[in-house]
mmCIF file of C-alpha atoms in Angstrom:
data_model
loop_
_atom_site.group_PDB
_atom_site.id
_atom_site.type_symbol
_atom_site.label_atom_id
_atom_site.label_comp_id
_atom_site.label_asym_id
_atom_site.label_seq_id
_atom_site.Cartn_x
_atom_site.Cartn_y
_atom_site.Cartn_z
ATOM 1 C CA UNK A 1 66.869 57.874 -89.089
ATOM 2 C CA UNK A 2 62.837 58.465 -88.986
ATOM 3 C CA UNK A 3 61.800 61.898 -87.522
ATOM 4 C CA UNK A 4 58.553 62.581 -85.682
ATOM 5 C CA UNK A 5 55.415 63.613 -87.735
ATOM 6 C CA UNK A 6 55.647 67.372 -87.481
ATOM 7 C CA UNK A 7 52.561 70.022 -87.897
ATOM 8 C CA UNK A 8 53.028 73.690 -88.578
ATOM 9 C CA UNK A 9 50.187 76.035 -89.056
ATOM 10 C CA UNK A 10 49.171 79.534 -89.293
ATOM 11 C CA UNK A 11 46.677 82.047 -91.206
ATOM 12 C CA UNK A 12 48.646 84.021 -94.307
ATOM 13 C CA UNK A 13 46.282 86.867 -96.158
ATOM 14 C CA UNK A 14 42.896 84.985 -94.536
ATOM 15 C CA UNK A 15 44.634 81.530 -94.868
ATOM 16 C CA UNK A 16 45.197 78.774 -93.009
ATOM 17 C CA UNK A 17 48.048 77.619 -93.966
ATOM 18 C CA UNK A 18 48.911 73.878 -92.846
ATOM 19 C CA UNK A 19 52.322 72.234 -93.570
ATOM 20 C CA UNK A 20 53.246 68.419 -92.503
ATOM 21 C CA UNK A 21 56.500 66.869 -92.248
ATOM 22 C CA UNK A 22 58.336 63.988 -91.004
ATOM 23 C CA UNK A 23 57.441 60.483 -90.691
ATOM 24 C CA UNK A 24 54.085 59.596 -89.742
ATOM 25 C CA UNK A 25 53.120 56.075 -88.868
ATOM 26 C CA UNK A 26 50.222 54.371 -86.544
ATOM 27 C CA UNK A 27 52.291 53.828 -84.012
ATOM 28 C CA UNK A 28 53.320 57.427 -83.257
ATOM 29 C CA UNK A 29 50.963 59.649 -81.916
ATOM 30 C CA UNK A 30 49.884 63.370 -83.479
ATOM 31 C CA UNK A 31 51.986 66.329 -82.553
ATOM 32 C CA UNK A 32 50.361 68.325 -80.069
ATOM 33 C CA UNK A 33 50.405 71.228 -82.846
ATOM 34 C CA UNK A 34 48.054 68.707 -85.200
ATOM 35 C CA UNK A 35 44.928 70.031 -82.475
ATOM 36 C CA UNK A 36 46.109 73.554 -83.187
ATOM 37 C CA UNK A 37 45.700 72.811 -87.013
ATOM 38 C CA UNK A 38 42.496 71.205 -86.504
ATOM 39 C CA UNK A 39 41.035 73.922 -83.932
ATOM 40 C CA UNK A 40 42.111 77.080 -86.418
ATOM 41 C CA UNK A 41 39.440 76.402 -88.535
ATOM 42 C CA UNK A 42 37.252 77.618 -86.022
ATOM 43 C CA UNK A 43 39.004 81.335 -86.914
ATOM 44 C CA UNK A 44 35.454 82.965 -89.310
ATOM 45 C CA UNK A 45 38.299 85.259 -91.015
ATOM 46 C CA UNK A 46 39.161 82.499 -93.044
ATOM 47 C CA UNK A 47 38.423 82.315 -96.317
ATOM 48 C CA UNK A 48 40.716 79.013 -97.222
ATOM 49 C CA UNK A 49 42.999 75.841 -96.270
ATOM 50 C CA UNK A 50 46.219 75.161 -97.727
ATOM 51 C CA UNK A 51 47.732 72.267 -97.325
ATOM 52 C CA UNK A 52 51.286 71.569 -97.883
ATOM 53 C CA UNK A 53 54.486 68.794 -97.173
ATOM 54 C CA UNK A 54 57.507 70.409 -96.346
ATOM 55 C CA UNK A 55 60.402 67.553 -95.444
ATOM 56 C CA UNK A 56 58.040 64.512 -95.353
ATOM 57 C CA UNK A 57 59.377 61.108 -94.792
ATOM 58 C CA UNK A 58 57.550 58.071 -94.708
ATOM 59 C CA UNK A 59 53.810 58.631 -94.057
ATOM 60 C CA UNK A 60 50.784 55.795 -93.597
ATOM 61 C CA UNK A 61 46.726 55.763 -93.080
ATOM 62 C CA UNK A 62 47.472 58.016 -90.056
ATOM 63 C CA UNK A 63 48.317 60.856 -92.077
ATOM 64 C CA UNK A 64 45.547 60.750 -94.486
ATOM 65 C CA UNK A 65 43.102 60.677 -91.561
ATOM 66 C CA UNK A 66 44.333 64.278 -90.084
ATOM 67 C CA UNK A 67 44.948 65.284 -93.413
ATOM 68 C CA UNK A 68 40.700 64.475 -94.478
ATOM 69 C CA UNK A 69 39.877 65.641 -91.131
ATOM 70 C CA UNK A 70 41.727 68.745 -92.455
ATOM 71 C CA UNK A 71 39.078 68.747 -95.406
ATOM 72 C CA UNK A 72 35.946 67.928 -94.090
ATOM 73 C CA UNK A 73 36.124 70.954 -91.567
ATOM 74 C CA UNK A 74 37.010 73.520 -94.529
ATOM 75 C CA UNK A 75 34.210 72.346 -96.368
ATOM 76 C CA UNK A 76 31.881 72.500 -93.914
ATOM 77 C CA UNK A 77 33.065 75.735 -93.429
ATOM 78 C CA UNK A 78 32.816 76.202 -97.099
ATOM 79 C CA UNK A 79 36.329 77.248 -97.039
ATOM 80 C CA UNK A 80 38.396 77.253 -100.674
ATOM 81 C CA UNK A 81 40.884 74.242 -100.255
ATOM 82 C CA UNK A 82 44.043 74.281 -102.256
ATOM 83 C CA UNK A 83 46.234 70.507 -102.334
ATOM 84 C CA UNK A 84 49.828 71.595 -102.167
ATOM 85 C CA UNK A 85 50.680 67.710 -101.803
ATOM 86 C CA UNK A 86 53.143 64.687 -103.211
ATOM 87 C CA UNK A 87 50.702 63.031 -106.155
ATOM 88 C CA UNK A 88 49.741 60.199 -104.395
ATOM 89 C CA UNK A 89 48.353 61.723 -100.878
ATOM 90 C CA UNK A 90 46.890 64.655 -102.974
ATOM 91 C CA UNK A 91 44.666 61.656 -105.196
ATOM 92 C CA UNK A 92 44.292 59.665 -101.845
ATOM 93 C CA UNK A 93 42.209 62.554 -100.359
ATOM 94 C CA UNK A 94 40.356 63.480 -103.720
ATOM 95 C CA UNK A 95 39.427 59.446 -103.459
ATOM 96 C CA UNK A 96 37.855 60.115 -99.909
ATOM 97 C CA UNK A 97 35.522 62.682 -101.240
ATOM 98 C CA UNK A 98 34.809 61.411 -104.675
ATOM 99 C CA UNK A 99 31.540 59.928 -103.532
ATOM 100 C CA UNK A 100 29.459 62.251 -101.316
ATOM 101 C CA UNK A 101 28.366 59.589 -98.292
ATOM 102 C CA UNK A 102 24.360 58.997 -98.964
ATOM 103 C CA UNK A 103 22.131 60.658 -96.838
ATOM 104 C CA UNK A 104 20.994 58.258 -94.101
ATOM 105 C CA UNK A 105 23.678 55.360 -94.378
ATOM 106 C CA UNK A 106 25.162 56.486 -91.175
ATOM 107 C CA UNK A 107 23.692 54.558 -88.205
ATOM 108 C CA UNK A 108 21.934 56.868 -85.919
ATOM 109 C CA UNK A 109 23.406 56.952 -82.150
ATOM 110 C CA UNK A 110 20.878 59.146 -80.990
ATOM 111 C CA UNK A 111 18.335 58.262 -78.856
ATOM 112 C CA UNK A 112 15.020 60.509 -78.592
ATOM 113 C CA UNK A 113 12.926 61.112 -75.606
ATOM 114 C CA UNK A 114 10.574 59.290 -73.312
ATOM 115 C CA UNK A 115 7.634 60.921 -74.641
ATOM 116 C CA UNK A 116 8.972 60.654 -78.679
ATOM 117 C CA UNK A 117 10.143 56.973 -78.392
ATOM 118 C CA UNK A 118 6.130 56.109 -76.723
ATOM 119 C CA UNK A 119 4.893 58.341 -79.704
ATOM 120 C CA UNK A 120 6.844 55.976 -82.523
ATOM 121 C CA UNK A 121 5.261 53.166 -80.449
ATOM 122 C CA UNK A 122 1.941 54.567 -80.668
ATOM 123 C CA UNK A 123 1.632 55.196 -84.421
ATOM 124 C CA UNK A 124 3.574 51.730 -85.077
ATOM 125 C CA UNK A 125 0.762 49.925 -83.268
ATOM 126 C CA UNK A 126 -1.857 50.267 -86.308
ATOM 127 C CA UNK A 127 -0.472 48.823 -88.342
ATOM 128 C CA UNK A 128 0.482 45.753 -86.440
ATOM 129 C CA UNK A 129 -2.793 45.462 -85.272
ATOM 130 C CA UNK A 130 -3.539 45.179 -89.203
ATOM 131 C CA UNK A 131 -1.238 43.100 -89.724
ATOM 132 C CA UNK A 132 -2.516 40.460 -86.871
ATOM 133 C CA UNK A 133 -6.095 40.530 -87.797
ATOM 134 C CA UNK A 134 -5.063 40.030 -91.780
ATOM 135 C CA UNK A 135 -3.138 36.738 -90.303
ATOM 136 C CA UNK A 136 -6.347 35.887 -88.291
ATOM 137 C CA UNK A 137 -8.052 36.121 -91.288
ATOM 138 C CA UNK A 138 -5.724 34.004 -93.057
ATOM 139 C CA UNK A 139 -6.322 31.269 -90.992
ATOM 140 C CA UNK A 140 -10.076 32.191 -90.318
ATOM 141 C CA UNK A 141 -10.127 30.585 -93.823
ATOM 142 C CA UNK A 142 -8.052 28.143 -93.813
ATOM 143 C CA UNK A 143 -10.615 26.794 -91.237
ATOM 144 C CA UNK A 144 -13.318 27.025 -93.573
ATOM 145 C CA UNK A 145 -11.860 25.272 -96.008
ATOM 146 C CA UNK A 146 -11.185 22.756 -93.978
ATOM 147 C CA UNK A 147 -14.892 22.538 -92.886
ATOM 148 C CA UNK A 148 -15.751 22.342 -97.001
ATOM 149 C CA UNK A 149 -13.081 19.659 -97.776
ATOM 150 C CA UNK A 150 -11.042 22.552 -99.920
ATOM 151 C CA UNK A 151 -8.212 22.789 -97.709
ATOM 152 C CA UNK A 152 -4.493 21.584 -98.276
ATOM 153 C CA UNK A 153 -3.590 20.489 -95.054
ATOM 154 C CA UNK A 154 -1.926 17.084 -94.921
ATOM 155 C CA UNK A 155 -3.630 14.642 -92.199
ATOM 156 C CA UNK A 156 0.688 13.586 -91.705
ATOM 157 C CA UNK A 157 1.541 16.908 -90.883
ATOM 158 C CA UNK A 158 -1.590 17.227 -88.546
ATOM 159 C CA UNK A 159 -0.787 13.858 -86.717
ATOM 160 C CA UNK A 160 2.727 14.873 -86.025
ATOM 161 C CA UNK A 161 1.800 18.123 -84.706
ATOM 162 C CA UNK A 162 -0.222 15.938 -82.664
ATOM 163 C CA UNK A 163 2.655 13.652 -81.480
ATOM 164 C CA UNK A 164 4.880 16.395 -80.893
ATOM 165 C CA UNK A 165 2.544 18.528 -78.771
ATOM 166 C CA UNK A 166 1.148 15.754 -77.037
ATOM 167 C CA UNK A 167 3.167 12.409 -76.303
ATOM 168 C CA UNK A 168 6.526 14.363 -76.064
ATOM 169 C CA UNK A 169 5.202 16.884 -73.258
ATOM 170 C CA UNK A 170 4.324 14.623 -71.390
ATOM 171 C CA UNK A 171 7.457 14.292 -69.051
ATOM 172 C CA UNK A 172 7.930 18.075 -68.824
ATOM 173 C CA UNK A 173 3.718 18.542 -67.971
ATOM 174 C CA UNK A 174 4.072 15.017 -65.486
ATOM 175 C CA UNK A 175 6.899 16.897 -63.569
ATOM 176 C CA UNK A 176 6.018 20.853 -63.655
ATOM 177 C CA UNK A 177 2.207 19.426 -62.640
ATOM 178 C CA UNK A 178 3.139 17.168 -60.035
ATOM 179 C CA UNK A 179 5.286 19.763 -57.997
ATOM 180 C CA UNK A 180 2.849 22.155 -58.245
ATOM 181 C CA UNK A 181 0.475 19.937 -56.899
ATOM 182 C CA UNK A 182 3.237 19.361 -53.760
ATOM 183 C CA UNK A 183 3.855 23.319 -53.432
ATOM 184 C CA UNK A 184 -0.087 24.135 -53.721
ATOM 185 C CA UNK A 185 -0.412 21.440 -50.722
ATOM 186 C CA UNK A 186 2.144 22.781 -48.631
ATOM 187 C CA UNK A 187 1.383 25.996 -48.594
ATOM 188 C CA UNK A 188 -2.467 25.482 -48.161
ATOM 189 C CA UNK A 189 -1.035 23.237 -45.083
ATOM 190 C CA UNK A 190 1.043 25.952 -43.489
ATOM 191 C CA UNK A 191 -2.004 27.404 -42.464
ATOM 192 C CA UNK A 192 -5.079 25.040 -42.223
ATOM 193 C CA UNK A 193 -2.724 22.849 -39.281
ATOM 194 C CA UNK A 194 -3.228 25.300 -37.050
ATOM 195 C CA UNK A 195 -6.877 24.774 -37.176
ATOM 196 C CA UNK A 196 -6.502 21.034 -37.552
ATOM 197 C CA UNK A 197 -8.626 21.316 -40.736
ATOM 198 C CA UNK A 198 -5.769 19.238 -43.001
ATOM 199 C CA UNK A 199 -8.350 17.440 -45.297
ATOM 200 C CA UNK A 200 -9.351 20.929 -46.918
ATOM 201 C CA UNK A 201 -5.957 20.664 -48.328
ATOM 202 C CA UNK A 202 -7.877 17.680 -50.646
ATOM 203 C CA UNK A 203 -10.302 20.867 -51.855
ATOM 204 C CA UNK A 204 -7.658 23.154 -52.417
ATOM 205 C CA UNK A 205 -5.480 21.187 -54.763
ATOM 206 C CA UNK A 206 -8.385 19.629 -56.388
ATOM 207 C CA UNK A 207 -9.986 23.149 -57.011
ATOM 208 C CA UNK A 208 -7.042 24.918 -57.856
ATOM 209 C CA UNK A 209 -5.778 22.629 -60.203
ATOM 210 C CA UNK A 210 -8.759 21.722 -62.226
ATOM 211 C CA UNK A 211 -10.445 24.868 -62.429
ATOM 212 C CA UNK A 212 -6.780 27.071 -63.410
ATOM 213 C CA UNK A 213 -3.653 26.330 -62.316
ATOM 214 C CA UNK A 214 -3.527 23.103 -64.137
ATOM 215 C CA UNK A 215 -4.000 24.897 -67.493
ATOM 216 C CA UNK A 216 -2.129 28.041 -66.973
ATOM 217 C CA UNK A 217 0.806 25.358 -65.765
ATOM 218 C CA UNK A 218 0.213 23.452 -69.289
ATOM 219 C CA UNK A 219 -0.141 26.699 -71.223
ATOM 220 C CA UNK A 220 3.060 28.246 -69.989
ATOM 221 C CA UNK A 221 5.298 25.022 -70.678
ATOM 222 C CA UNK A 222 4.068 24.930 -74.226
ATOM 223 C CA UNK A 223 4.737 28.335 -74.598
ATOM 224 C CA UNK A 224 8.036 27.526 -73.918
ATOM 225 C CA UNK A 225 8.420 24.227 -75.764
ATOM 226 C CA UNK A 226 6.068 24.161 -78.274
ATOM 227 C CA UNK A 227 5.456 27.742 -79.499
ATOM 228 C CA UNK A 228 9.063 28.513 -79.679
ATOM 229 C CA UNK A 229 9.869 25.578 -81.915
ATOM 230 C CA UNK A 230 6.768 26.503 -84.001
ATOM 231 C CA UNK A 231 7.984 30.023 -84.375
ATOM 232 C CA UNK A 232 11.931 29.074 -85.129
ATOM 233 C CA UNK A 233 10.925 26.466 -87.773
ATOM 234 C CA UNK A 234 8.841 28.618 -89.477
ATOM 235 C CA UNK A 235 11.212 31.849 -89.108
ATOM 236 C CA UNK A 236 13.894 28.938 -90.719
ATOM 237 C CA UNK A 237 11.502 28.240 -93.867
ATOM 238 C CA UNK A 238 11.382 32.172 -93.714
ATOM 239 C CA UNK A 239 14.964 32.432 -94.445
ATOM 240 C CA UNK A 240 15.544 29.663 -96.516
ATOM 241 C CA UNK A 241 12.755 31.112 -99.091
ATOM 242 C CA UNK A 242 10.639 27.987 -98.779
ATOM 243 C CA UNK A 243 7.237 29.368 -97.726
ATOM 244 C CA UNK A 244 8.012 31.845 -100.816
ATOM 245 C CA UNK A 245 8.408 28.555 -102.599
ATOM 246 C CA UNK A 246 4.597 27.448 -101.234
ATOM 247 C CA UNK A 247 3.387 30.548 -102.535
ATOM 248 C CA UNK A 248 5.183 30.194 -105.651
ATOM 249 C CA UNK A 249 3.675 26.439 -106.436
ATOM 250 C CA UNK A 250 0.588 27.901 -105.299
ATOM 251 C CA UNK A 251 0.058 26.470 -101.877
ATOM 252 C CA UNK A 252 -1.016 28.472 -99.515
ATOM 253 C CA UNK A 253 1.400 28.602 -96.163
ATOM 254 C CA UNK A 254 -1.290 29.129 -94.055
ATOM 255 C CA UNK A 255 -2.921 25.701 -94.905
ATOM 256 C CA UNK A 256 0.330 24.127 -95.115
ATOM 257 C CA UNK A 257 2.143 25.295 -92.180
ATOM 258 C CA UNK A 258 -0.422 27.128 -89.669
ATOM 259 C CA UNK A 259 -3.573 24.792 -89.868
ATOM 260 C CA UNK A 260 -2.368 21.464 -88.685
ATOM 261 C CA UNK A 261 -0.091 23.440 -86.181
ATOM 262 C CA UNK A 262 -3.239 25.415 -84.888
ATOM 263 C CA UNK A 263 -5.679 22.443 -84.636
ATOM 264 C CA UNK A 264 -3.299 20.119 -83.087
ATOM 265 C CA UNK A 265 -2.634 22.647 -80.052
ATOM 266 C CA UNK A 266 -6.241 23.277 -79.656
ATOM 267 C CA UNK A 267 -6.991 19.534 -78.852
ATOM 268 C CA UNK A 268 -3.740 18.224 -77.454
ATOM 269 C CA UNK A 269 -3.559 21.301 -74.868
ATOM 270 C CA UNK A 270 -6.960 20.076 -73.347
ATOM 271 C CA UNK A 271 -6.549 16.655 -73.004
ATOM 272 C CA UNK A 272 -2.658 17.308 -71.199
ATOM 273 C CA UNK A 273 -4.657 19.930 -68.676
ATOM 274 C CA UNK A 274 -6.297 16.921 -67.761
ATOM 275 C CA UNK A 275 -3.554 14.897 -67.269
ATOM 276 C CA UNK A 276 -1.726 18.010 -65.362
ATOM 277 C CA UNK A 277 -4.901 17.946 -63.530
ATOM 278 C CA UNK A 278 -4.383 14.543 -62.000
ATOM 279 C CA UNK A 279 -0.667 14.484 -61.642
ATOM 280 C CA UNK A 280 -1.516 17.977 -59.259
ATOM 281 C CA UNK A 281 -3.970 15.934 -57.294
ATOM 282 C CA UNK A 282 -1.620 13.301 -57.017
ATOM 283 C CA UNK A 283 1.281 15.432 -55.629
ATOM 284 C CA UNK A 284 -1.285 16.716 -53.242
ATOM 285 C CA UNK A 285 -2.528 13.531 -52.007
ATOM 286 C CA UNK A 286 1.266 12.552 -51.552
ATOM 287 C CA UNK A 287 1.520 15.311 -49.304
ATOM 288 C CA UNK A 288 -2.094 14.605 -47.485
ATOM 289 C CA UNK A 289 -0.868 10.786 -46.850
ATOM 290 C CA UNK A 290 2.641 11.194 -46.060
ATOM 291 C CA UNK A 291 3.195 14.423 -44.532
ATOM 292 C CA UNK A 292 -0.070 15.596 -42.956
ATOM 293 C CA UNK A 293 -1.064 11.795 -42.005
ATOM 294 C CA UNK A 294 -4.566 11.430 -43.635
ATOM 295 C CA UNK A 295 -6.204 8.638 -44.753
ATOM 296 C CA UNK A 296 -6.145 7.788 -48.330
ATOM 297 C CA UNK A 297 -9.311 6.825 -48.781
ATOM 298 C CA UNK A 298 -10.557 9.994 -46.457
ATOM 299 C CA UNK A 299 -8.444 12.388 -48.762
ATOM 300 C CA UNK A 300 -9.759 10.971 -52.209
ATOM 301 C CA UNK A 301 -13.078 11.163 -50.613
ATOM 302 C CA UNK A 302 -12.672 14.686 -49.699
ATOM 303 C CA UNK A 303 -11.258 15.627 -53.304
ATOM 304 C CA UNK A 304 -14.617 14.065 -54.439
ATOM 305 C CA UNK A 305 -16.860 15.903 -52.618
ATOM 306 C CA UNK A 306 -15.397 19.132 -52.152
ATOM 307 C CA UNK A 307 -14.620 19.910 -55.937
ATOM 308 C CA UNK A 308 -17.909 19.989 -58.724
ATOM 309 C CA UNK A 309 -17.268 18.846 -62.081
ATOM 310 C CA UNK A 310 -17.626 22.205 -63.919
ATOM 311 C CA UNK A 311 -14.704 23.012 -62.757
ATOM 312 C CA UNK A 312 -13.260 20.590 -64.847
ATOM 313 C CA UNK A 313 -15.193 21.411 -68.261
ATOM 314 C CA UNK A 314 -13.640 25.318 -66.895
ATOM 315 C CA UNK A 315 -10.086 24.122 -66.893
ATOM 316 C CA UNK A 316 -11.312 22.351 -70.413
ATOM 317 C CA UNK A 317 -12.121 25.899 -71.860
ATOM 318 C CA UNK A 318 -8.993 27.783 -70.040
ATOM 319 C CA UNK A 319 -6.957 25.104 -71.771
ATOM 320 C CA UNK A 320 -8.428 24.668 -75.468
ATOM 321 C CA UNK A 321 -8.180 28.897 -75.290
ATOM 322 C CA UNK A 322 -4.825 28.548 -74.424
ATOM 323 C CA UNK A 323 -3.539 26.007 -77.122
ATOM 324 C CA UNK A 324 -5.113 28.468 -79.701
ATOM 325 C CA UNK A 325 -3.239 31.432 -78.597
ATOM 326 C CA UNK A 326 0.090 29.495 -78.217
ATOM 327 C CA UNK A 327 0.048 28.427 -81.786
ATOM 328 C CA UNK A 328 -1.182 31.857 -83.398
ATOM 329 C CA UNK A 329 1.567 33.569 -81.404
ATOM 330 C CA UNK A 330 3.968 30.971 -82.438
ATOM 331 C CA UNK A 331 2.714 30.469 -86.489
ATOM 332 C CA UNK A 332 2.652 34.812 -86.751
ATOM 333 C CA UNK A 333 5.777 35.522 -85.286
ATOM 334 C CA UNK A 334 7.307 32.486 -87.468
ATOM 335 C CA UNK A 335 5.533 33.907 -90.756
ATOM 336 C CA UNK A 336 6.168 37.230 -90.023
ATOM 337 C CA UNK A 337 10.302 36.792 -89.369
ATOM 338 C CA UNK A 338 12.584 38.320 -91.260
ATOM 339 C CA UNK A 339 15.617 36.543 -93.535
ATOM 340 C CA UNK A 340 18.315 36.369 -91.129
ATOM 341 C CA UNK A 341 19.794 34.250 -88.296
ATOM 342 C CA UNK A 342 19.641 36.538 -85.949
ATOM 343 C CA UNK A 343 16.023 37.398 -86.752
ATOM 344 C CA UNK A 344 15.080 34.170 -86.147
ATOM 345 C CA UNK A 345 16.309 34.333 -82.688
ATOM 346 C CA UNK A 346 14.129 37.105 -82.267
ATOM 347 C CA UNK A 347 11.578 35.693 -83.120
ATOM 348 C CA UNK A 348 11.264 33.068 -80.699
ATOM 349 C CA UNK A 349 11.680 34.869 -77.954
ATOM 350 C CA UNK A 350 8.575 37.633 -79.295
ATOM 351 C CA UNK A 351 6.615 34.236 -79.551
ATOM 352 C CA UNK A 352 7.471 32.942 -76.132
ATOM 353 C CA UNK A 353 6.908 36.541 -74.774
ATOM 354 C CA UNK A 354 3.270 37.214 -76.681
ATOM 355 C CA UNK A 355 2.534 33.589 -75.982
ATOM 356 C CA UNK A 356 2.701 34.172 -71.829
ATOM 357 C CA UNK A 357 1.451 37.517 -71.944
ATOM 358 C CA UNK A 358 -1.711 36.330 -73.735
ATOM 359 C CA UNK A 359 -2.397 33.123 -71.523
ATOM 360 C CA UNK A 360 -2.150 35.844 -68.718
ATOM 361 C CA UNK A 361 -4.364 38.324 -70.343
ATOM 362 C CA UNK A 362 -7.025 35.119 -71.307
ATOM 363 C CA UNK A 363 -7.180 33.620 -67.809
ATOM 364 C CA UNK A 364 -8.204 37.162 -66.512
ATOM 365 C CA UNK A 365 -10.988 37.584 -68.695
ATOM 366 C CA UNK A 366 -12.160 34.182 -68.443
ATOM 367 C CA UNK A 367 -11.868 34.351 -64.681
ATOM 368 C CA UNK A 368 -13.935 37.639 -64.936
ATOM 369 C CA UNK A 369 -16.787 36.144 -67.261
ATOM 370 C CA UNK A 370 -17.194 33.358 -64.909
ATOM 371 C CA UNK A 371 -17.174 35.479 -61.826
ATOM 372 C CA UNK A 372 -19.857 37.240 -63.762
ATOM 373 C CA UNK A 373 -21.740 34.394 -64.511
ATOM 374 C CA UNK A 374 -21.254 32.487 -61.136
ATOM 375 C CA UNK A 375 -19.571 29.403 -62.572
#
């Protein structure tokens, strides 16, 4: 018949004395005397730990782990230990402390303060900043060779960048466009009924969309849809070595991967502003004709008149701006991914994230500059 696991302890001569007994498995808990044992060698009158078995039955893992427990307190306390043990628990707990654990290897659960965490942050921006400008560098050159007819970009790759940017947005940039044509209609209506001035509605859409709201539209669904793929089939090639195999044939990834990438977004991303640019000022003539009861002919007239031209070539520049800094944000965060899955993952979403935050951060300073200027 098994017995409980049994724990006697005391201090003999400076001492402490531990003796175990019984049958220990995982399924019964510790003796209530086990926390006695462990909290004695708080006592600073000791000068050792002896450890002994005195009518011990069966025994698992469960007794090793008070027994090391045991240990690893007394040598903190650099206490003499003495194994007074069966042969194969006494070489089981020699095993445990054969190899000193490396300094480092255990995962930090620690968290420091507000003011130490924006400190790290501080003095990691440097050299990210670096980093970025060497990659604008990069393919600052790559564009130059291009220009001299030294570059390796393939026209294929730069044609289905092209096609993929382009002709296979279009339903997502027909649909996002056209409702936000509707919603910037209805809510310029809500107020310009009560003064029975409807046909500035026309103006509205036709300014808002082709001057910014057409591009930021464009720029934030290609964030989405084309940056992250950019940045998760590069972070891929990252894992599965193969830009370190362009480098190691002696192609450069920049020309290979980032060029064609970066020059298709900055001339697809214009021409599909101004095609977000219509289907806006077609929701908002759907709403002039059918809901507010204009004329069609009036409305179009209206949109005509009431909205220059340069606010089209100003959408033109908010939108070529805003392919460029989708694709760098994409291309860097794909080159720069580490060699995992989940890295990858992250990777995407920094792309995404950087990709909005700088289309944001662009259509304020360009909205500034042109304030400025009176454009």
């Amino acid at each position: 018949m098994e017995t409980s696991p049994q724990v006697t302890a005391g201090a003999v001569g400076g001492v402490w004395r531990v003796s175990v007994g019984g049958c220990w498995n995982l399924d019964t808990p510790w003796p209530e005397t086990a926390d006695a044992a462990l909290g004695g060698l708080a006592d600073q009158r000791l000068t050792g730990l002896t450890l002994t078995a005195s009518g011990l039955d069966s025994w698992d893992s469960s007794l090793l782990v008070f027994l090391v427990q045991l240990v690893r307190r007394a040598r903190a306390r650099k206490l003499k230990v003495t194994l007074d043990l069966p042969e194969g628990l006494k070489r089981l707990i020699e095993m445990a402390f054969a190899v000193p654990p490396r300094a480092g290897a255990e995962r930090e659960t620690e968290r420091g303060g507000a003011f130490e965490r924006i400190g790290a942050a501080a003095l990691a921006l440097p050299p990210r900043i670096a980093d970025f400008l060497s990659f604008l560098g990069d393919v600052s050159i790559a564009v130059w060779n291009l220009i001299i007819g030294r570059s390796r970009m393939r026209s294929h790759d730069f044609i289905s960048a092209m096609y993929e940017c382009g002709v296979q947005s279009l339903p997502i940039i027909s649909l996002t466009s056209m409702l936000f044509g509707l919603i910037l209609a209805f809510v310029g209506a809500v107020q310009l009924t009560q003064f029975g001035a409807q046909i500035y509605v026309a103006g509205l859409v036709g300014i808002g969309m082709l001057r910014v709201m057409g591009a930021v539209m464009v720029g934030v669904v290609m964030s989405g849809r084309i940056g992250a793929a950019y940045a998760a089939l590069i972070g891929t090639m990252q894992v599965n070595e193969e830009v370190d195999a362009l480098e190691t044939l002696g192609i450069s990834p920049v020309d290979f991967l980032v060029l064609p990438r970066v020059l298709a977004l900055m001339l697809m991303v214009p021409l599909l502003t101004l095609y977000a640019d219509l289907m806006g000022i077609i929701g908002g003539y759907l709403v002039g004709t059918l809901m507010l009861n204009l004329n069609p002919m009036q409305y179009l007239q209206a949109t005509a008149q009431m909205v220059p031209y340069r606010q089209i070539l100003i959408g033109l520049v908010y939108g070529t701006l805003f392919g460029v800094v989708i694709a760098i944000a994409g291309c860097y965060q794909g080159m720069r991914c580490g060699r995992s899955a989940m890295a990858v993952g992250q990777t995407t979403t920094r792309a995404v994230v950087n990709s909005i935050v700088g289309i944001i951060v662009m259509t304020a300073i360009i909205t500034i500059i042109c304030n400025v200027l009176g454009v």
